[in-house]
XYZ file of C-alpha atoms in Angstrom:
665
model
C -99.453 -7.261 115.347
C -98.337 -10.906 115.402
C -97.151 -13.429 117.963
C -94.070 -15.631 117.611
C -93.910 -19.262 118.654
C -92.024 -18.251 121.811
C -94.666 -15.726 122.825
C -92.971 -12.518 121.704
C -95.229 -9.977 120.027
C -94.167 -8.087 116.905
C -95.859 -4.729 116.229
C -95.903 -2.304 113.325
C -95.418 1.120 114.947
C -95.015 4.200 112.795
C -92.057 3.551 110.486
C -90.586 0.909 112.789
C -91.170 -2.719 113.659
C -91.023 -3.248 117.411
C -91.076 -6.266 119.673
C -92.557 -7.042 123.096
C -90.650 -9.690 125.039
C -92.233 -12.974 126.082
C -92.381 -11.869 129.725
C -93.966 -8.579 128.594
C -91.285 -6.641 130.455
C -89.276 -5.179 127.566
C -90.129 -3.301 124.364
C -87.376 -3.040 121.739
C -87.032 -1.985 118.110
C -86.553 -4.956 115.812
C -85.912 -2.888 112.693
C -86.486 0.513 111.127
C -86.269 4.167 112.064
C -89.258 6.109 113.298
C -88.805 9.521 111.680
C -91.527 11.436 109.874
C -91.389 11.000 106.122
C -92.191 13.866 103.719
C -95.277 13.372 101.575
C -94.579 11.451 98.378
C -91.543 9.383 97.513
C -90.242 6.472 99.550
C -88.553 5.771 102.846
C -86.808 2.591 101.860
C -83.603 0.795 102.780
C -82.682 -2.794 103.472
C -80.158 -3.487 106.205
C -79.783 -4.452 109.830
C -81.825 -3.071 112.695
C -82.195 0.697 112.762
C -80.423 1.169 109.409
C -83.431 -0.310 107.602
C -86.271 1.952 106.523
C -90.025 1.360 106.256
C -92.820 3.700 105.226
C -96.078 3.333 107.141
C -96.173 -0.478 107.500
C -99.651 -1.642 108.500
C -99.268 -5.344 109.261
C -96.794 -8.043 110.232
C -96.768 -11.841 110.303
C -94.275 -14.311 111.815
C -93.296 -17.769 110.541
C -92.240 -20.839 112.512
C -88.546 -19.948 112.156
C -89.038 -16.535 113.741
C -88.824 -14.509 110.527
C -91.121 -11.482 110.369
C -92.926 -10.451 107.187
C -94.019 -6.838 106.811
C -96.681 -5.250 104.643
C -94.644 -2.100 103.965
C -97.718 -0.210 102.886
C -96.628 3.161 101.538
C -93.458 1.745 99.961
C -95.663 -0.835 98.126
C -93.386 -3.644 99.279
C -93.343 -6.909 101.193
C -90.286 -7.062 103.446
C -88.703 -9.864 105.458
C -86.889 -9.445 108.773
C -84.741 -12.349 109.925
C -84.764 -13.415 113.555
C -81.496 -11.462 113.982
C -83.031 -8.251 112.607
C -81.669 -8.220 109.033
C -84.189 -6.640 106.642
C -84.501 -7.672 102.996
C -87.134 -7.023 100.353
C -89.058 -10.183 99.549
C -91.049 -8.755 96.643
C -92.166 -5.503 95.047
C -90.540 -2.359 93.716
C -90.151 0.588 96.093
C -92.536 3.423 95.322
C -94.294 1.598 92.461
C -98.011 0.851 92.895
C -99.303 -2.056 90.807
C -100.486 -5.653 90.641
C -97.872 -7.198 88.397
C -96.906 -10.813 89.111
C -93.308 -11.985 88.874
C -90.248 -12.666 90.996
C -88.820 -10.194 93.485
C -88.595 -6.665 92.105
C -90.351 -7.665 88.886
C -93.584 -7.948 90.879
C -95.502 -4.938 92.140
C -97.963 -4.301 94.963
C -100.227 -1.356 95.705
C -100.541 -0.375 99.385
C -100.318 -3.903 100.822
C -102.388 -3.792 103.983
C -102.729 -7.215 105.612
C -100.318 -10.134 105.639
C -100.218 -13.759 106.794
C -97.743 -16.636 106.476
C -98.454 -20.380 106.594
C -96.338 -23.147 108.090
C -94.687 -23.810 104.695
C -93.457 -20.218 104.493
C -95.953 -19.089 101.858
C -96.946 -15.462 102.371
C -100.365 -14.011 101.560
C -100.908 -10.274 101.142
C -104.099 -8.259 100.607
C -104.530 -4.956 98.817
C -107.461 -2.852 97.637
C -108.500 -0.360 94.973
C -111.527 1.130 93.278
C -112.023 -1.934 91.099
C -110.619 -4.968 92.923
C -109.063 -6.217 96.150
C -106.792 -9.144 95.302
C -105.042 -11.537 97.632
C -101.483 -12.083 96.420
C -99.360 -15.158 97.118
C -95.577 -15.132 97.561
C -93.413 -18.262 97.696
C -90.317 -18.477 99.850
C -88.289 -17.766 96.694
C -90.117 -14.463 96.170
C -92.335 -15.589 93.285
C -95.542 -13.571 93.326
C -98.868 -14.738 91.882
C -102.485 -13.700 92.283
C -104.215 -16.130 94.632
C -107.617 -14.400 94.470
C -108.216 -11.693 91.880
C -111.150 -10.094 93.643
C -111.753 -11.110 97.238
C -115.062 -9.223 97.608
C -118.175 -9.709 95.519
C -119.578 -6.254 96.282
C -117.777 -2.943 96.664
C -117.705 -0.869 99.787
C -118.030 2.873 99.449
C -116.447 6.161 100.479
C -119.204 8.621 101.371
C -119.319 11.948 99.512
C -122.015 14.631 99.125
C -122.632 13.187 95.654
C -123.068 9.621 96.875
C -120.658 6.782 97.708
C -117.576 6.148 95.599
C -117.241 2.387 95.038
C -114.149 1.081 96.792
C -112.910 -2.434 97.365
C -111.217 -2.269 100.757
C -108.477 -4.823 101.509
C -109.540 -7.925 103.423
C -107.901 -8.871 106.745
C -105.958 -12.141 106.658
C -105.200 -14.870 109.200
C -104.069 -18.508 108.952
C -105.143 -21.284 111.324
C -102.925 -24.062 112.685
C -103.862 -26.337 109.771
C -102.638 -23.796 107.259
C -106.048 -22.647 106.008
C -106.364 -19.021 104.993
C -109.229 -16.908 106.386
C -110.258 -13.440 105.247
C -112.476 -10.950 107.104
C -114.162 -8.959 104.331
C -115.179 -5.348 105.197
C -116.993 -4.933 101.852
C -119.244 -8.040 101.902
C -119.370 -8.110 105.740
C -118.525 -11.808 105.897
C -115.665 -14.083 106.922
C -114.386 -16.574 104.345
C -112.156 -19.625 104.433
C -110.032 -20.520 101.402
C -108.879 -23.936 100.245
C -105.423 -24.418 98.792
C -106.765 -23.941 95.247
C -108.524 -20.681 96.145
C -112.070 -21.965 96.592
C -113.912 -19.760 99.090
C -116.490 -20.756 101.716
C -118.396 -18.246 103.824
C -117.768 -19.165 107.461
C -119.866 -16.449 109.130
C -122.175 -13.732 107.880
C -124.477 -13.683 104.874
C -123.494 -12.584 101.389
C -126.122 -10.171 100.083
C -126.201 -7.186 97.710
C -126.460 -3.811 99.454
C -125.483 -5.448 102.729
C -124.669 -2.756 105.295
C -123.694 -5.245 107.973
C -124.446 -5.093 111.684
C -123.310 -6.467 115.035
C -125.697 -9.412 115.556
C -124.311 -12.543 117.221
C -125.613 -16.029 116.482
C -125.195 -18.981 114.177
C -123.131 -18.542 111.036
C -125.859 -17.322 108.704
C -127.440 -15.036 111.318
C -124.209 -13.315 112.375
C -123.640 -9.797 111.102
C -120.464 -7.748 110.892
C -119.776 -4.113 110.040
C -116.084 -3.811 109.272
C -112.861 -5.181 110.743
C -109.717 -3.794 112.382
C -107.834 -7.020 113.139
C -108.210 -10.805 113.026
C -106.334 -13.477 115.003
C -106.602 -17.128 116.040
C -106.310 -18.377 119.604
C -104.556 -21.535 120.822
C -107.794 -23.500 120.369
C -107.896 -22.491 116.671
C -110.877 -20.179 117.133
C -110.921 -17.015 115.074
C -111.366 -13.657 116.808
C -112.113 -10.350 115.111
C -111.721 -6.792 116.357
C -114.177 -4.397 114.798
C -116.865 -1.781 115.465
C -120.436 -2.443 116.577
C -123.411 -0.487 115.266
C -122.373 2.490 117.419
C -118.916 2.494 115.884
C -117.299 1.316 119.132
C -114.882 -1.656 119.010
C -115.779 -5.166 120.090
C -113.841 -8.428 120.202
C -115.895 -11.310 118.811
C -115.219 -15.042 118.631
C -116.119 -17.192 115.619
C -116.283 -20.925 116.382
C -115.507 -23.607 113.790
C -119.197 -23.846 112.854
C -119.410 -20.075 112.348
C -121.292 -19.310 115.544
C -120.359 -15.771 116.548
C -120.217 -14.422 120.093
C -119.225 -11.001 121.404
C -116.557 -11.508 124.076
C -115.440 -7.979 124.990
C -117.256 -4.743 124.245
C -115.866 -1.192 124.470
C -117.340 1.126 127.075
C -117.241 4.812 128.068
C -116.489 5.871 124.483
C -117.193 9.299 122.992
C -116.908 10.875 119.567
C -114.494 13.778 118.986
C -114.431 15.311 115.522
C -116.006 12.109 114.234
C -113.301 9.917 115.802
C -114.004 7.423 118.588
C -112.073 8.321 121.740
C -111.891 7.014 125.283
C -109.551 6.652 128.261
C -107.110 3.737 128.585
C -108.693 0.379 129.315
C -112.003 1.051 127.563
C -111.128 -0.639 124.222
C -112.516 2.471 122.509
C -109.395 3.161 120.445
C -108.102 -0.391 119.916
C -106.779 -0.969 116.399
C -104.501 -4.045 116.573
C -104.938 -7.392 118.335
C -103.418 -10.813 118.975
C -104.670 -13.607 121.216
C -102.259 -14.778 123.895
C -101.696 -18.427 124.800
C -103.886 -18.093 127.905
C -106.799 -16.733 125.873
C -106.388 -13.085 126.868
C -106.318 -10.412 124.170
C -103.368 -8.087 123.659
C -104.498 -4.910 121.906
C -102.926 -1.622 120.892
C -104.811 1.470 122.051
C -104.132 5.144 121.500
C -105.518 8.284 123.088
C -106.720 11.084 120.839
C -107.655 14.647 121.617
C -107.292 18.170 120.318
C -106.017 17.054 116.906
C -103.141 15.034 118.326
C -102.411 11.657 119.882
C -102.031 11.758 123.653
C -100.817 8.247 124.465
C -100.227 4.799 123.002
C -100.431 1.602 125.033
C -100.460 -2.144 124.768
C -103.163 -3.540 127.039
C -104.205 -7.053 127.955
C -107.928 -7.866 128.203
C -109.410 -10.957 129.780
C -112.475 -12.515 128.106
C -114.455 -10.911 130.935
C -113.293 -7.452 129.829
C -110.856 -6.646 132.655
C -107.762 -4.925 131.335
C -104.243 -4.192 132.522
C -101.520 -2.109 130.916
C -98.632 -4.069 129.408
C -96.554 -1.281 127.881
C -96.826 2.461 127.350
C -97.569 5.348 129.665
C -101.135 6.581 130.118
C -101.988 10.146 129.283
C -101.438 12.460 132.243
C -103.060 15.642 131.012
C -104.957 17.906 133.353
C -105.355 21.463 134.593
C -104.296 21.141 138.231
C -102.151 23.866 139.742
C -99.527 22.836 142.258
C -95.830 22.245 142.701
C -93.639 20.008 140.566
C -95.184 16.737 139.488
C -98.488 17.514 141.215
C -99.239 20.154 138.538
C -100.855 19.089 135.279
C -100.794 20.478 131.728
C -102.588 19.522 128.529
C -100.383 19.927 125.438
C -98.345 22.921 126.593
C -96.732 24.917 123.796
C -95.126 28.354 123.740
C -92.895 29.504 126.611
C -91.689 32.969 127.642
C -89.960 34.406 130.720
C -91.116 37.590 132.389
C -88.517 39.892 134.021
C -89.236 38.535 137.510
C -88.203 35.029 136.426
C -91.629 33.415 136.146
C -92.122 31.242 133.092
C -95.306 31.740 131.083
C -96.666 28.540 129.504
C -99.276 28.449 126.758
C -101.492 25.492 127.831
C -103.201 24.656 124.534
C -105.439 21.838 125.730
C -106.823 23.855 128.619
C -107.141 27.129 126.701
C -105.106 28.879 129.386
C -101.806 30.531 130.197
C -99.985 29.143 133.202
C -97.038 30.450 135.189
C -94.245 28.297 136.577
C -92.029 29.772 139.289
C -88.386 28.871 139.837
C -89.422 26.490 142.649
C -91.795 24.627 140.308
C -95.049 26.125 141.602
C -97.593 26.311 138.774
C -100.517 28.747 138.733
C -103.135 29.726 136.159
C -103.725 33.266 134.949
C -107.255 34.401 135.769
C -107.729 32.100 138.748
C -107.964 33.400 142.338
C -104.504 32.113 143.274
C -102.888 32.920 139.943
C -100.542 35.707 138.931
C -103.701 37.486 137.706
C -106.800 36.781 139.763
C -108.821 37.956 136.776
C -107.849 38.685 133.180
C -109.931 41.498 131.707
C -110.423 42.998 128.276
C -109.873 40.649 125.334
C -109.278 37.748 127.702
C -110.812 34.933 125.655
C -108.879 35.926 122.547
C -105.648 36.041 124.539
C -106.064 32.935 126.688
C -108.084 30.539 124.569
C -107.279 31.920 121.119
C -110.939 32.139 120.203
C -111.744 32.940 116.577
C -112.669 31.105 113.384
C -109.078 30.653 112.203
C -107.221 30.903 115.510
C -106.404 27.207 115.544
C -104.819 27.269 112.078
C -101.431 26.313 113.468
C -103.114 23.941 115.916
C -100.838 22.284 118.446
C -98.110 24.909 118.671
C -100.264 27.999 118.174
C -100.315 31.143 120.304
C -96.663 32.235 120.524
C -95.738 34.269 123.603
C -93.286 37.114 124.181
C -92.494 39.486 127.026
C -90.765 42.847 127.222
C -88.558 44.374 129.913
C -91.591 46.043 131.501
C -93.274 42.685 132.082
C -95.949 43.028 129.402
C -97.014 39.777 127.761
C -97.792 39.520 124.034
C -99.422 36.965 121.764
C -101.099 36.816 118.351
C -104.577 35.676 117.405
C -105.173 35.370 113.668
C -104.204 38.820 112.298
C -104.382 40.533 115.672
C -101.514 41.348 118.018
C -102.573 41.365 121.663
C -100.903 42.874 124.720
C -101.533 42.072 128.369
C -100.516 44.732 130.886
C -101.440 44.428 134.542
C -103.788 41.562 133.651
C -105.762 43.627 131.133
C -105.665 42.558 127.487
C -105.859 45.151 124.718
C -105.460 45.121 120.956
C -101.978 46.336 120.079
C -102.377 46.069 116.303
C -104.611 44.576 113.627
C -102.495 43.404 110.690
C -105.369 42.413 108.431
C -105.294 45.577 106.275
C -101.540 45.105 105.750
C -101.942 41.415 104.833
C -104.809 41.908 102.390
C -103.440 42.627 98.914
C -104.486 42.115 95.307
C -101.599 39.669 94.884
C -102.742 36.100 95.531
C -100.717 34.435 98.261
C -101.466 30.813 99.080
C -101.436 31.325 102.843
C -103.877 32.487 105.480
C -103.547 35.909 107.104
C -102.377 34.381 110.373
C -99.601 35.932 112.394
C -97.309 33.080 113.388
C -94.572 34.371 115.685
C -93.855 37.230 118.067
C -90.884 38.665 119.934
C -89.900 41.890 121.724
C -86.521 43.565 121.822
C -84.774 45.377 124.689
C -86.237 48.753 123.645
C -89.834 47.535 123.785
C -90.369 47.136 120.031
C -92.530 44.163 119.114
C -91.912 42.051 116.007
C -94.537 39.814 114.393
C -94.039 37.196 111.687
C -96.886 36.229 109.360
C -97.485 33.182 107.200
C -97.692 35.375 104.103
C -94.000 36.193 104.395
C -94.012 39.659 105.959
C -92.433 40.515 109.296
C -93.748 43.661 110.940
C -92.314 45.958 113.602
C -94.579 47.663 116.133
C -92.739 50.444 117.913
C -93.345 51.735 121.424
C -95.901 54.230 120.067
C -97.936 51.401 118.545
C -97.052 52.308 114.956
C -96.777 49.351 112.590
C -94.225 49.176 109.768
C -92.916 46.454 107.468
C -89.574 45.294 108.869
C -88.493 42.454 106.588
C -89.921 40.385 103.758
C -93.220 41.229 102.107
C -96.724 39.934 101.519
C -95.809 37.803 98.532
C -95.679 34.208 97.281
C -93.324 32.069 99.321
C -89.653 32.063 98.442
C -86.185 32.330 99.939
C -83.905 35.313 99.514
C -81.567 37.082 101.887
C -81.225 40.846 101.771
C -82.240 44.135 103.304
C -85.801 44.605 104.523
C -88.418 44.082 101.811
C -85.864 42.575 99.443
C -85.792 39.433 101.576
C -88.222 36.573 100.997
C -89.671 34.038 103.418
C -91.625 30.799 103.043
C -94.228 30.878 105.816
C -92.055 32.061 108.734
C -93.043 30.910 112.199
C -91.763 31.333 115.738
C -89.142 33.957 116.603
C -86.743 34.866 119.382
C -84.341 37.774 120.069
C -80.829 37.872 121.488
C -79.146 40.407 123.797
C -78.034 42.506 120.813
C -81.632 42.648 119.510
C -80.974 40.342 116.570
C -84.092 38.404 115.587
C -84.080 34.693 114.733
C -86.950 33.199 112.761
C -88.067 29.681 111.913
C -88.711 29.676 108.156
C -90.109 27.067 105.798
C -93.430 26.015 107.312
C -94.668 25.760 103.721
C -91.912 23.420 102.505
C -94.325 20.672 101.410
C -96.456 23.164 99.433
C -93.883 25.363 97.719
C -90.714 23.263 98.038
C -88.659 25.752 100.020
C -86.647 23.861 102.592
C -86.676 24.716 106.316
C -84.087 27.221 107.498
C -83.327 29.440 110.484
C -83.072 33.090 109.478
C -81.339 35.973 111.267
C -82.453 39.606 111.056
C -80.278 42.392 112.412
C -81.817 45.438 114.155
C -81.417 47.308 110.857
C -83.481 44.688 108.994
C -80.705 42.808 107.176
C -81.841 39.199 106.640
C -79.439 36.262 106.328
C -79.681 32.496 106.552
C -78.204 31.295 109.817
C -78.477 27.555 109.099
C -80.288 25.103 106.855
C -80.650 24.536 103.132
C -83.620 26.163 101.358
C -83.069 23.882 98.359
C -83.397 20.666 100.380
C -86.468 18.972 101.777
C -87.152 18.627 105.487
C -84.712 16.272 107.126
C -82.156 15.789 109.843
C -78.429 16.419 109.485
C -75.959 18.043 111.836
C -72.788 19.740 110.679
C -71.850 23.048 109.078
C -74.632 25.628 108.867
C -75.300 25.393 105.127
C -75.201 21.581 105.128
C -77.495 21.109 108.122
C -81.054 19.922 107.564
C -84.032 20.771 109.761
C -87.580 19.562 110.237
C -89.730 22.409 111.541
C -93.253 21.091 110.936
C -95.740 22.846 108.696
C -98.860 24.969 108.808
C -100.948 21.791 108.669
C -98.769 19.387 110.656
C -100.091 20.365 114.086
C -96.543 20.806 115.416
C -94.032 23.525 114.565
C -90.543 24.386 115.759
C -89.774 27.041 118.375
C -86.588 29.025 119.069
C -84.540 30.264 122.000
C -81.120 31.876 122.325
C -78.737 31.753 125.274
C -76.476 34.481 126.679
C -73.550 33.235 124.563
C -75.482 33.623 121.314
C -76.187 29.924 120.705
C -79.570 29.346 119.090
C -81.730 26.338 120.024
C -84.468 24.886 117.824
C -87.146 22.422 118.885
C -87.922 19.575 116.496
C -91.180 17.978 117.656
C -91.244 15.594 114.724
C -87.891 13.957 115.472
C -88.057 14.574 119.257
C -84.777 16.468 119.526
C -83.398 19.923 120.290
C -80.949 21.314 117.745
C -78.199 23.804 118.585
C -76.695 26.351 116.199
C -73.414 27.500 117.742
C -71.930 30.920 117.140
C -69.516 29.369 114.603
C -72.461 27.975 112.626
C -71.994 24.344 113.598
C -75.282 22.498 114.131
C -75.538 19.711 116.711
C -78.163 17.830 118.724
C -77.537 18.356 122.454
C -80.896 17.122 123.772
C -82.941 14.100 122.755
C -82.207 11.163 120.489
C -83.383 10.975 116.904
C -86.747 9.181 116.524
C -86.848 8.090 120.165
C -90.050 9.201 121.836
C -90.600 9.154 125.586
C -88.805 10.539 128.594
C -85.467 9.580 130.121
C -83.821 12.034 132.508
C -80.145 12.069 133.406
C -76.992 12.747 131.434
C -77.525 14.454 128.092
C -78.784 13.817 125.498
C -81.515 11.913 127.375
C -84.851 11.209 125.688
C -87.643 13.749 125.257
C -91.047 13.484 123.635
C -92.099 15.861 120.848
C -90.745 19.153 122.266
C -92.884 22.193 121.454
C -91.961 25.423 123.257
C -88.499 26.407 124.449
C -86.948 29.110 126.617
C -83.449 29.633 128.070
C -82.466 31.556 131.169
C -78.883 31.600 132.418
C -77.614 28.030 131.978
C -80.998 26.309 132.101
C -83.229 25.342 129.193
C -86.976 24.838 129.593
C -88.917 22.677 127.138
C -92.637 21.998 126.874
C -93.582 18.452 125.905
C -96.993 16.760 125.926
C -98.399 17.318 129.430
C -95.197 18.590 131.061
C -92.492 21.262 131.163
C -88.938 19.924 131.407
C -85.793 21.569 132.768
C -82.415 20.890 131.156
C -79.065 22.020 132.535
C -76.847 23.295 129.724
C -73.097 22.584 129.718
């Protein structure tokens, strides 16, 4: 995060560089596209505005002319964005990690992490490794040299059961109004000032071997620091650092010119969740970026975390007294309240399914519940006194909360739902298929014996999708590549695919191959549609949508199994999909309308894809890489869609903390 001379704020956000206006009323994208990038490789392109590509940039800096410099971390580059939004590469070679000096592409960087620019246009960049953490210097002409070969005297360490692994973490850089470079060192737990020839002076903290740091305020030599998240100067040329105290909770501290250190703002009401500090908006608990505004207030980026996913992201302004106000971003609105319309609350709703009476079942992952939404928007909770079921009996916890050691394997989008014409509700929990009839849950089938073979398959035994046809047969997909059919007598038989290493092959029944199939749906003619390719990162089988006829003949409806995850509309075989993965926390869902059009959620790119009956793939809902909510004329904007269901000419989509309704043309 960096501030321009006119008071605009530039922010690295995902794979984009965004900008907050001087009046703090408008957020826009300066450059880059925000799509997920597959592991490995690069996401690199120079160009104007949204045509440019970045890969996980971690820091930005702004010069006096309004140019923005970007530490394009995963691409191993330093990029420059002109005031008009044109992106060029200042130095480095895309995808190449190194520390070679030179001009432009002849130089190399390795995960550049912090960046600063002085009033002469000289750029400084920090990086780290197991043996050194240099500060690199780049002239306006793109000539790269090593300013400091090893910024820290002592290594930090990554904890392991066998002891710490020495690691030199990158230092955090900032430049004062006189052009002096400062570095907050998370390894030595000190703050240094550098002269033009690279001579270092410790400004605050004490350099000692085996120094574990602390959070003590006081004069320069008495001050203690743990690590750092951000550094910035105020209008009075005083350095401020954002970093954790001894409890691990963030503080904002001021370092005067003589090194005297004072804590200005301290986080409050923080908790730990899975070892990660969390807290509601306005507590500073999750702050990770900071600049100091002209009036002395602090603008910080905060994010909400819970249940293995981010719940909100905000920019907030803090006074030196600790009072905060929201500047940009919506707060999290999760909850468990029943009610009508906007008075109801959800927490990460996922799978959706209609029962014959027209009520919509909603898997409410965060609350460990199943909710019902009526046509008039009234939301109730199964198992509560005013719910569709006043009490759920039998295997209720397994059905509602997905209890079990591996039941959260698919995380955010787990617990698919299906209904039959008799109104029975089905789900899966690990290898078990569960049925709820008249509010009593029973075990329909245990697939574990069928999934356990002598052939090694690099997948868990989890069932991953479920659907029911018009005759009452239930179909279950499994991550190991087999799709089973459970008939009305409860007898289980292999329907398509087999328990085998992941692959892709069309064909009849067991001759077909799948690569970790996921959610399913069924059309009026009892054809099944299956999301396939949840293992694409592991076994390099691209995401596709498969079709299975009632006789078990498998074909590829759309997508390219030989291509990586991506986004491309067009003819069926040329279309590209992103469907998530078994470890991504978000996976695609399916629905089919009365005309035979198939709809696919893409929570990664925040869009809904449509596969028409002629095979053409389009994007009718949502806009690529735009996250949020904007109602009105399609395509609108939706945020990370999870579950989907279609009834008549209306589509229903679950998104974080809400269920949306979309009128189809």
